[in-house]
mmCIF file of C-alpha atoms and ligand atoms in Angstrom:
data_model
loop_
_atom_site.group_PDB
_atom_site.id
_atom_site.type_symbol
_atom_site.label_atom_id
_atom_site.label_comp_id
_atom_site.label_asym_id
_atom_site.label_seq_id
_atom_site.Cartn_x
_atom_site.Cartn_y
_atom_site.Cartn_z
ATOM 1 C CA MET A 9 47.458 112.275 119.754
ATOM 2 C CA LYS A 10 49.663 115.322 120.219
ATOM 3 C CA ARG A 11 51.470 116.265 117.002
ATOM 4 C CA ARG A 12 54.859 115.881 118.569
ATOM 5 C CA LYS A 13 54.035 112.349 119.678
ATOM 6 C CA PHE A 14 52.407 111.615 116.336
ATOM 7 C CA LEU A 15 55.469 112.736 114.443
ATOM 8 C CA LYS A 16 57.653 110.824 116.832
ATOM 9 C CA ASN A 17 55.685 107.639 116.195
ATOM 10 C CA SER A 18 55.484 108.199 112.479
ATOM 11 C CA THR A 19 59.193 108.608 112.193
ATOM 12 C CA LEU A 20 59.961 105.739 114.507
ATOM 13 C CA SER A 21 60.470 103.167 111.784
ATOM 14 C CA THR A 22 62.737 105.521 109.842
ATOM 15 C CA ALA A 23 64.540 106.294 113.079
ATOM 16 C CA GLY A 24 64.939 102.575 113.723
ATOM 17 C CA ILE A 25 66.501 102.013 110.337
ATOM 18 C CA LEU A 26 68.632 105.090 110.805
ATOM 19 C CA SER A 27 69.938 104.095 114.193
ATOM 20 C CA ALA A 28 70.674 100.583 112.956
ATOM 21 C CA THR A 29 72.679 102.148 110.150
ATOM 22 C CA LEU A 30 74.334 104.459 112.637
ATOM 23 C CA LEU A 31 75.329 101.566 114.846
ATOM 24 C CA THR A 32 76.914 99.682 112.021
ATOM 25 C CA SER A 33 78.477 102.527 110.129
ATOM 26 C CA CYS A 34 78.976 105.427 112.540
ATOM 27 C CA LYS A 35 82.625 105.825 113.255
ATOM 28 C CA GLU A 36 82.954 108.473 115.951
ATOM 29 C CA GLN A 37 85.276 110.972 114.481
ATOM 30 C CA GLU A 38 86.076 114.573 115.249
ATOM 31 C CA PRO A 39 85.883 116.898 112.270
ATOM 32 C CA LEU A 40 89.252 118.068 111.103
ATOM 33 C CA LYS A 41 90.598 120.946 113.154
ATOM 34 C CA LYS A 42 92.615 124.023 112.186
ATOM 35 C CA SER A 43 93.785 124.498 108.645
ATOM 36 C CA THR A 44 97.321 123.299 108.338
ATOM 37 C CA ILE A 45 99.287 125.173 105.728
ATOM 38 C CA ASN A 46 101.262 122.318 104.217
ATOM 39 C CA THR A 47 98.841 119.409 104.103
ATOM 40 C CA PRO A 48 97.554 118.513 100.622
ATOM 41 C CA PRO A 49 93.855 119.202 100.002
ATOM 42 C CA ILE A 50 91.418 116.370 100.581
ATOM 43 C CA LYS A 51 89.843 115.710 97.181
ATOM 44 C CA PRO A 52 87.636 114.409 95.901
ATOM 45 C CA ILE A 53 85.165 114.523 98.778
ATOM 46 C CA ALA A 54 81.395 114.673 99.240
ATOM 47 C CA ILE A 55 79.564 115.515 102.447
ATOM 48 C CA CYS A 56 75.852 115.749 103.183
ATOM 49 C CA THR A 57 73.500 116.585 106.001
ATOM 50 C CA TRP A 58 72.296 113.588 108.000
ATOM 51 C CA ASN A 59 73.203 109.960 107.506
ATOM 52 C CA PHE A 60 72.267 109.643 103.833
ATOM 53 C CA LEU A 61 74.875 107.032 103.044
ATOM 54 C CA ASN A 62 73.345 106.043 99.707
ATOM 55 C CA ALA A 63 73.507 109.666 98.585
ATOM 56 C CA THR A 64 77.179 110.120 99.452
ATOM 57 C CA ALA A 65 77.928 106.692 97.946
ATOM 58 C CA LYS A 66 76.394 107.866 94.657
ATOM 59 C CA ALA A 67 78.281 111.175 94.777
ATOM 60 C CA TRP A 68 81.508 109.307 95.458
ATOM 61 C CA GLU A 69 80.872 106.992 92.514
ATOM 62 C CA VAL A 70 80.697 110.069 90.251
ATOM 63 C CA LEU A 71 83.752 111.749 91.813
ATOM 64 C CA ASN A 72 85.847 108.602 91.914
ATOM 65 C CA ALA A 73 85.209 108.026 88.222
ATOM 66 C CA GLY A 74 86.670 111.476 87.549
ATOM 67 C CA GLY A 75 83.298 113.250 87.343
ATOM 68 C CA ASN A 76 82.780 116.849 88.347
ATOM 69 C CA SER A 77 81.362 118.093 91.625
ATOM 70 C CA LEU A 78 78.207 119.480 90.012
ATOM 71 C CA ASP A 79 77.180 116.072 88.656
ATOM 72 C CA ALA A 80 78.185 114.496 91.970
ATOM 73 C CA VAL A 81 75.924 116.680 94.127
ATOM 74 C CA GLN A 82 73.017 116.451 91.709
ATOM 75 C CA GLN A 83 73.170 112.681 91.391
ATOM 76 C CA GLY A 84 73.849 112.301 95.107
ATOM 77 C CA VAL A 85 70.762 114.175 96.300
ATOM 78 C CA MET A 86 68.628 112.588 93.558
ATOM 79 C CA VAL A 87 68.981 109.303 95.437
ATOM 80 C CA GLU A 88 67.025 110.807 98.330
ATOM 81 C CA GLU A 89 64.508 112.556 96.080
ATOM 82 C CA ALA A 90 63.640 109.150 94.606
ATOM 83 C CA ASP A 91 63.464 107.335 97.958
ATOM 84 C CA THR A 92 59.791 107.111 98.889
ATOM 85 C CA THR A 93 60.624 106.103 102.462
ATOM 86 C CA ASN A 94 62.282 109.467 103.025
ATOM 87 C CA GLN A 95 59.314 111.642 103.926
ATOM 88 C CA THR A 96 61.084 114.992 103.849
ATOM 89 C CA VAL A 97 62.593 114.967 100.368
ATOM 90 C CA GLY A 98 61.130 114.447 96.884
ATOM 91 C CA VAL A 99 58.621 111.671 96.180
ATOM 92 C CA GLY A 100 56.925 110.630 99.406
ATOM 93 C CA GLY A 101 57.588 113.955 101.098
ATOM 94 C CA ARG A 102 55.017 115.055 103.664
ATOM 95 C CA PRO A 103 52.454 117.432 102.179
ATOM 96 C CA ASP A 104 51.373 120.893 103.242
ATOM 97 C CA ARG A 105 48.238 121.338 105.366
ATOM 98 C CA ASP A 106 46.036 121.006 102.250
ATOM 99 C CA GLY A 107 47.583 117.684 101.200
ATOM 100 C CA ASN A 108 49.825 119.071 98.440
ATOM 101 C CA VAL A 109 53.453 117.945 98.290
ATOM 102 C CA THR A 110 55.462 121.034 97.314
ATOM 103 C CA LEU A 111 59.195 120.786 96.772
ATOM 104 C CA ASP A 112 62.055 123.290 97.135
ATOM 105 C CA SER A 113 65.550 122.799 95.739
ATOM 106 C CA CYS A 114 68.643 124.580 94.511
ATOM 107 C CA ILE A 115 72.039 123.896 93.025
ATOM 108 C CA MET A 116 75.195 126.005 92.682
ATOM 109 C CA ASP A 117 78.372 125.467 90.687
ATOM 110 C CA LYS A 118 82.043 126.417 90.795
ATOM 111 C CA ASN A 119 81.432 129.603 88.801
ATOM 112 C CA GLY A 120 78.783 130.917 91.162
ATOM 113 C CA ASN A 121 76.009 129.987 88.741
ATOM 114 C CA CYS A 122 72.889 128.831 90.503
ATOM 115 C CA GLY A 123 69.375 127.614 89.864
ATOM 116 C CA SER A 124 66.424 127.091 92.133
ATOM 117 C CA VAL A 125 62.826 125.906 92.154
ATOM 118 C CA VAL A 126 60.310 126.745 94.844
ATOM 119 C CA TYR A 127 56.825 125.397 95.508
ATOM 120 C CA LEU A 128 57.251 122.832 92.731
ATOM 121 C CA GLN A 129 54.541 120.177 92.470
ATOM 122 C CA ASN A 130 54.218 116.872 90.551
ATOM 123 C CA ILE A 131 57.904 116.602 89.611
ATOM 124 C CA ALA A 132 60.035 113.860 91.155
ATOM 125 C CA SER A 133 63.459 115.493 90.950
ATOM 126 C CA PRO A 134 63.364 119.213 91.780
ATOM 127 C CA VAL A 135 67.178 119.437 91.873
ATOM 128 C CA SER A 136 67.291 118.400 88.216
ATOM 129 C CA VAL A 137 64.803 121.132 87.332
ATOM 130 C CA ALA A 138 66.883 123.611 89.362
ATOM 131 C CA ARG A 139 69.905 122.646 87.291
ATOM 132 C CA LYS A 140 67.940 123.268 84.079
ATOM 133 C CA VAL A 141 66.921 126.683 85.425
ATOM 134 C CA MET A 142 70.619 127.395 86.014
ATOM 135 C CA GLU A 143 71.823 126.124 82.652
ATOM 136 C CA ASP A 144 68.971 126.790 80.235
ATOM 137 C CA THR A 145 67.449 130.088 81.385
ATOM 138 C CA PRO A 146 68.705 133.576 82.201
ATOM 139 C CA HIS A 147 66.988 133.261 85.614
ATOM 140 C CA VAL A 148 67.880 131.903 89.030
ATOM 141 C CA ILE A 149 64.516 131.002 90.591
ATOM 142 C CA LEU A 150 61.326 129.580 89.097
ATOM 143 C CA ALA A 151 58.260 129.112 91.293
ATOM 144 C CA GLY A 152 55.073 127.069 91.376
ATOM 145 C CA LYS A 153 53.107 126.592 88.168
ATOM 146 C CA GLY A 154 55.777 128.319 86.078
ATOM 147 C CA ALA A 155 58.456 125.982 87.389
ATOM 148 C CA GLU A 156 56.220 122.974 86.766
ATOM 149 C CA GLN A 157 55.413 124.092 83.218
ATOM 150 C CA PHE A 158 59.135 124.664 82.579
ATOM 151 C CA ALA A 159 59.875 121.146 83.852
ATOM 152 C CA TYR A 160 57.375 119.613 81.390
ATOM 153 C CA GLU A 161 58.934 121.615 78.580
ATOM 154 C CA LYS A 162 62.278 120.104 79.546
ATOM 155 C CA GLY A 163 60.861 116.578 79.385
ATOM 156 C CA PHE A 164 60.151 115.862 83.061
ATOM 157 C CA LYS A 165 57.147 113.622 83.627
ATOM 158 C CA LYS A 166 54.141 114.411 85.812
ATOM 159 C CA THR A 167 54.450 112.273 88.955
ATOM 160 C CA ASN A 168 52.189 111.799 91.949
ATOM 161 C CA LEU A 169 54.381 112.753 94.915
ATOM 162 C CA LEU A 170 51.926 111.872 97.690
ATOM 163 C CA THR A 171 52.549 108.291 98.780
ATOM 164 C CA GLU A 172 49.980 106.233 100.679
ATOM 165 C CA GLN A 173 52.079 106.503 103.846
ATOM 166 C CA SER A 174 52.382 110.291 103.721
ATOM 167 C CA LYS A 175 48.691 110.603 102.861
ATOM 168 C CA LYS A 176 47.734 108.389 105.810
ATOM 169 C CA GLU A 177 49.807 110.470 108.216
ATOM 170 C CA TRP A 178 48.439 113.725 106.805
ATOM 171 C CA LEU A 179 44.826 112.507 107.239
ATOM 172 C CA GLU A 180 45.674 111.578 110.819
ATOM 173 C CA TRP A 181 47.209 115.012 111.391
ATOM 174 C CA LYS A 182 44.120 116.673 109.947
ATOM 175 C CA LYS A 183 42.002 115.291 112.790
ATOM 176 C CA THR A 184 43.527 117.902 115.085
ATOM 177 C CA SER A 185 45.283 120.106 112.499
ATOM 178 C CA GLU A 186 47.588 121.290 115.212
ATOM 179 C CA TYR A 187 49.906 123.650 113.408
ATOM 180 C CA LYS A 188 53.100 124.540 115.151
ATOM 181 C CA PRO A 189 55.738 126.157 112.991
ATOM 182 C CA ILE A 190 58.453 124.258 114.778
ATOM 183 C CA ILE A 191 60.040 121.269 113.139
ATOM 184 C CA ASN A 192 60.455 118.553 115.706
ATOM 185 C CA ILE A 193 64.036 117.634 116.151
ATOM 186 C CA GLU A 194 63.358 114.085 115.034
ATOM 187 C CA ASN A 195 61.758 115.271 111.814
ATOM 188 C CA HIS A 196 64.645 116.846 109.924
ATOM 189 C CA ASP A 197 65.809 115.148 106.818
ATOM 190 C CA THR A 198 66.507 117.820 104.242
ATOM 191 C CA ILE A 199 69.541 116.831 102.232
ATOM 192 C CA GLY A 200 72.190 119.448 101.538
ATOM 193 C CA MET A 201 75.309 118.148 99.793
ATOM 194 C CA LEU A 202 78.700 119.748 99.141
ATOM 195 C CA ALA A 203 81.438 118.219 96.991
ATOM 196 C CA ILE A 204 84.946 118.903 95.753
ATOM 197 C CA ASP A 205 86.105 117.100 92.619
ATOM 198 C CA LYS A 206 89.570 116.002 91.520
ATOM 199 C CA ASN A 207 90.204 119.458 90.064
ATOM 200 C CA GLY A 208 89.477 121.047 93.428
ATOM 201 C CA ASP A 209 86.218 122.628 92.229
ATOM 202 C CA ILE A 210 83.315 122.933 94.645
ATOM 203 C CA SER A 211 79.563 122.565 94.001
ATOM 204 C CA GLY A 212 76.516 122.165 96.225
ATOM 205 C CA ALA A 213 72.859 121.135 96.119
ATOM 206 C CA CYS A 214 69.974 121.164 98.540
ATOM 207 C CA THR A 215 66.512 119.586 98.228
ATOM 208 C CA THR A 216 63.481 119.190 100.494
ATOM 209 C CA SER A 217 59.721 118.898 100.791
ATOM 210 C CA GLY A 218 60.010 121.470 103.557
ATOM 211 C CA MET A 219 58.130 121.693 106.781
ATOM 212 C CA ALA A 220 55.398 119.063 107.128
ATOM 213 C CA TYR A 221 51.849 120.495 107.088
ATOM 214 C CA LYS A 222 53.118 123.975 106.319
ATOM 215 C CA ILE A 223 50.743 126.681 105.139
ATOM 216 C CA GLY A 224 50.189 126.293 101.390
ATOM 217 C CA GLY A 225 52.703 128.461 99.548
ATOM 218 C CA ARG A 226 55.320 128.474 102.286
ATOM 219 C CA VAL A 227 58.918 128.313 101.058
ATOM 220 C CA GLY A 228 61.824 127.566 103.382
ATOM 221 C CA ASP A 229 65.555 128.207 103.244
ATOM 222 C CA SER A 230 66.530 125.173 101.173
ATOM 223 C CA PRO A 231 66.009 126.714 97.689
ATOM 224 C CA ILE A 232 67.241 130.170 98.724
ATOM 225 C CA ILE A 233 70.806 130.759 97.573
ATOM 226 C CA GLY A 234 72.794 132.111 100.513
ATOM 227 C CA ALA A 235 70.367 130.711 103.088
ATOM 228 C CA GLY A 236 70.047 126.939 102.578
ATOM 229 C CA LEU A 237 73.127 126.700 100.351
ATOM 230 C CA PHE A 238 76.091 128.750 99.264
ATOM 231 C CA VAL A 239 79.206 127.908 97.254
ATOM 232 C CA ASP A 240 82.214 130.132 96.691
ATOM 233 C CA ASN A 241 84.794 128.166 94.758
ATOM 234 C CA GLU A 242 87.639 130.335 96.112
ATOM 235 C CA ILE A 243 86.681 129.714 99.734
ATOM 236 C CA GLY A 244 84.320 126.824 100.429
ATOM 237 C CA ALA A 245 80.642 125.994 100.785
ATOM 238 C CA ALA A 246 77.918 125.521 103.382
ATOM 239 C CA THR A 247 74.404 124.105 103.576
ATOM 240 C CA ALA A 248 71.670 123.890 106.183
ATOM 241 C CA THR A 249 68.890 121.743 107.566
ATOM 242 C CA GLY A 250 66.281 122.682 110.133
ATOM 243 C CA VAL A 251 63.756 125.459 110.625
ATOM 244 C CA GLY A 252 64.208 127.368 107.397
ATOM 245 C CA GLU A 253 62.788 130.646 108.635
ATOM 246 C CA GLU A 254 65.674 131.000 111.092
ATOM 247 C CA VAL A 255 68.269 130.163 108.447
ATOM 248 C CA VAL A 256 66.781 132.752 106.076
ATOM 249 C CA ARG A 257 66.855 135.420 108.798
ATOM 250 C CA THR A 258 70.613 135.064 109.137
ATOM 251 C CA VAL A 259 71.386 134.156 105.495
ATOM 252 C CA GLY A 260 73.116 131.263 107.219
ATOM 253 C CA SER A 261 75.102 129.497 104.490
ATOM 254 C CA PHE A 262 76.464 132.706 102.979
ATOM 255 C CA LEU A 263 77.422 133.877 106.454
ATOM 256 C CA ILE A 264 79.356 130.674 107.107
ATOM 257 C CA VAL A 265 81.281 130.857 103.829
ATOM 258 C CA GLU A 266 82.161 134.478 104.549
ATOM 259 C CA LEU A 267 83.361 133.524 108.025
ATOM 260 C CA ILE A 268 85.635 130.918 106.422
ATOM 261 C CA ARG A 269 86.917 133.659 104.105
ATOM 262 C CA GLN A 270 87.795 135.663 107.197
ATOM 263 C CA GLY A 271 89.968 132.837 108.490
ATOM 264 C CA LYS A 272 87.678 130.577 110.482
ATOM 265 C CA THR A 273 87.784 126.820 110.038
ATOM 266 C CA PRO A 274 84.547 125.246 108.727
ATOM 267 C CA GLN A 275 83.892 124.031 112.280
ATOM 268 C CA GLU A 276 84.326 127.486 113.822
ATOM 269 C CA ALA A 277 82.239 129.077 111.079
ATOM 270 C CA CYS A 278 79.334 126.628 111.615
ATOM 271 C CA GLU A 279 79.454 127.301 115.358
ATOM 272 C CA GLU A 280 79.301 131.046 114.779
ATOM 273 C CA GLY A 281 76.426 130.590 112.304
ATOM 274 C CA VAL A 282 74.369 128.712 114.896
ATOM 275 C CA LYS A 283 75.255 131.257 117.593
ATOM 276 C CA ARG A 284 73.898 134.096 115.429
ATOM 277 C CA ILE A 285 70.580 132.233 115.306
ATOM 278 C CA ILE A 286 70.625 131.585 119.039
ATOM 279 C CA ALA A 287 71.264 135.301 119.631
ATOM 280 C CA LYS A 288 67.999 136.094 117.835
ATOM 281 C CA ASN A 289 66.081 133.429 119.773
ATOM 282 C CA LYS A 290 67.283 133.797 123.350
ATOM 283 C CA ASP A 291 63.920 132.817 124.855
ATOM 284 C CA ASN A 292 63.266 129.773 122.709
ATOM 285 C CA THR A 293 65.811 127.321 121.445
ATOM 286 C CA ASP A 294 63.290 124.489 121.126
ATOM 287 C CA PHE A 295 64.019 123.923 117.457
ATOM 288 C CA GLN A 296 66.720 122.400 115.341
ATOM 289 C CA ILE A 297 69.208 123.928 112.932
ATOM 290 C CA GLY A 298 72.176 122.017 111.530
ATOM 291 C CA PHE A 299 74.901 123.473 109.338
ATOM 292 C CA ILE A 300 77.683 121.658 107.505
ATOM 293 C CA ALA A 301 80.587 123.356 105.734
ATOM 294 C CA ILE A 302 83.714 122.597 103.763
ATOM 295 C CA ASN A 303 86.693 124.740 102.826
ATOM 296 C CA LYS A 304 88.883 124.691 99.741
ATOM 297 C CA LYS A 305 91.227 122.203 101.395
ATOM 298 C CA GLY A 306 88.445 119.704 101.964
ATOM 299 C CA GLU A 307 88.343 120.298 105.712
ATOM 300 C CA THR A 308 84.808 119.950 107.050
ATOM 301 C CA GLY A 309 82.789 121.050 110.050
ATOM 302 C CA SER A 310 79.261 121.062 111.421
ATOM 303 C CA TYR A 311 77.261 122.466 114.290
ATOM 304 C CA CYS A 312 73.635 122.270 115.381
ATOM 305 C CA ILE A 313 71.315 123.458 118.141
ATOM 306 C CA GLN A 314 69.866 120.169 119.394
ATOM 307 C CA PRO A 315 71.945 117.032 119.855
ATOM 308 C CA GLY A 316 71.382 114.260 117.326
ATOM 309 C CA PHE A 317 72.493 115.841 114.069
ATOM 310 C CA THR A 318 75.107 113.951 112.036
ATOM 311 C CA TYR A 319 76.630 114.353 108.612
ATOM 312 C CA ARG A 320 78.057 111.895 106.107
ATOM 313 C CA SER A 321 81.442 112.230 104.496
ATOM 314 C CA TYR A 322 82.934 110.208 101.667
ATOM 315 C CA SER A 323 86.559 110.682 100.655
ATOM 316 C CA LYS A 324 89.688 108.552 100.357
ATOM 317 C CA GLU A 325 89.715 108.686 104.160
ATOM 318 C CA GLY A 326 86.535 106.616 104.280
ATOM 319 C CA HIS A 327 82.754 106.712 104.225
ATOM 320 C CA ILE A 328 81.814 107.904 107.657
ATOM 321 C CA ASN A 329 78.930 109.325 109.644
ATOM 322 C CA ILE A 330 80.168 112.170 111.814
ATOM 323 C CA PRO A 331 78.223 113.224 114.923
ATOM 324 C CA SER A 332 77.891 116.997 115.071
ATOM 325 C CA LYS A 333 78.620 119.040 118.161
ATOM 326 C CA SER A 334 75.551 120.851 119.424
ATOM 327 C CA TYR A 335 74.782 124.102 121.247
ATOM 328 C CA ILE A 336 72.453 122.280 123.643
ATOM 329 C CA LYS A 337 74.357 119.403 125.129
ATOM 330 C CA SER A 338 71.540 116.983 126.019
HETATM 331 C C1 SD4 B 30 62.739 124.004 105.454
HETATM 332 N N1 SD4 B 30 65.030 123.599 106.033
HETATM 333 O O1 SD4 B 30 61.922 123.894 104.564
HETATM 334 C C2 SD4 B 30 63.828 122.978 105.559
HETATM 335 C C3 SD4 B 30 63.335 121.901 106.445
HETATM 336 C C4 SD4 B 30 64.295 120.849 106.829
HETATM 337 O O2 SD4 B 30 64.525 118.647 107.209
HETATM 338 O O3 SD4 B 30 65.460 121.041 106.950
HETATM 339 N N2 SD4 B 30 63.767 119.665 106.971
HETATM 340 O O4 SD4 B 30 62.677 124.878 106.303
#
């Protein structure tokens, strides 16, 4: 079976659940447009890539109880890290080509502090380790064995991350071992979350098992501050999903926040971020990138290459799944 078809089939059940959820909960809504000078900021608010409604529900629970945005994004994305049916984040994530599940994650707070783990194995919640790196060490990034050792020192338990389902699919993939460094558009479930708390402070988190069947040691954009995630509490925040290599090449999330600083709305900034990637890939746009962004006023935006990307938003205005505009129309 061709890999594309295989991945399509393997994600069919997830897709079925997702589309059922979409049908029941997707309220078609345009992202907010131009900044209006006199409207009060929307806060608190949490948004995340894709339709991870349980994650935004958890983040909202924290925010609505008066919690801060850092706790909200951490606890929000932890829901997906723990969900074994989500095969692109945390426990149950698809392994690399050698059968090892290796996780990437980062977190960033209102003061520009950040922590990140890359190529982390055997630990169920990489975002929580990333937060410890941020808060308990003088460093920003810990990798591989060192990150794992650090996690044990901080009391995290050794956990088998390879579920039976992911192992079965990997063994099937191994029959042909067809390696194409292109994430199929139906196989993108990295969670990036951005939140503003009642004080108006912004934080973000991003967590993933990365590209399925990647070369051992490969690290994507998701744990790279500025690429997969960036927060500037004066301006706003952005996060990414999709083919990490392309996001790294344009330092996508930092770019988007800087574009907001220059006066663009989150929507306009996400569109420009995607267009920079397109400009570097004129001959091949057969891959997916999705950005989401928020500004200090709680206005949000998103843009992607392929149709199909959505993002979740939870604020006093509701808990909604927002279809993203795309560069390729259909
Ligand atoms: C990566 N950006 O490792 C991640 C992949 C992704 O849903 O978004 N998957 O490149």
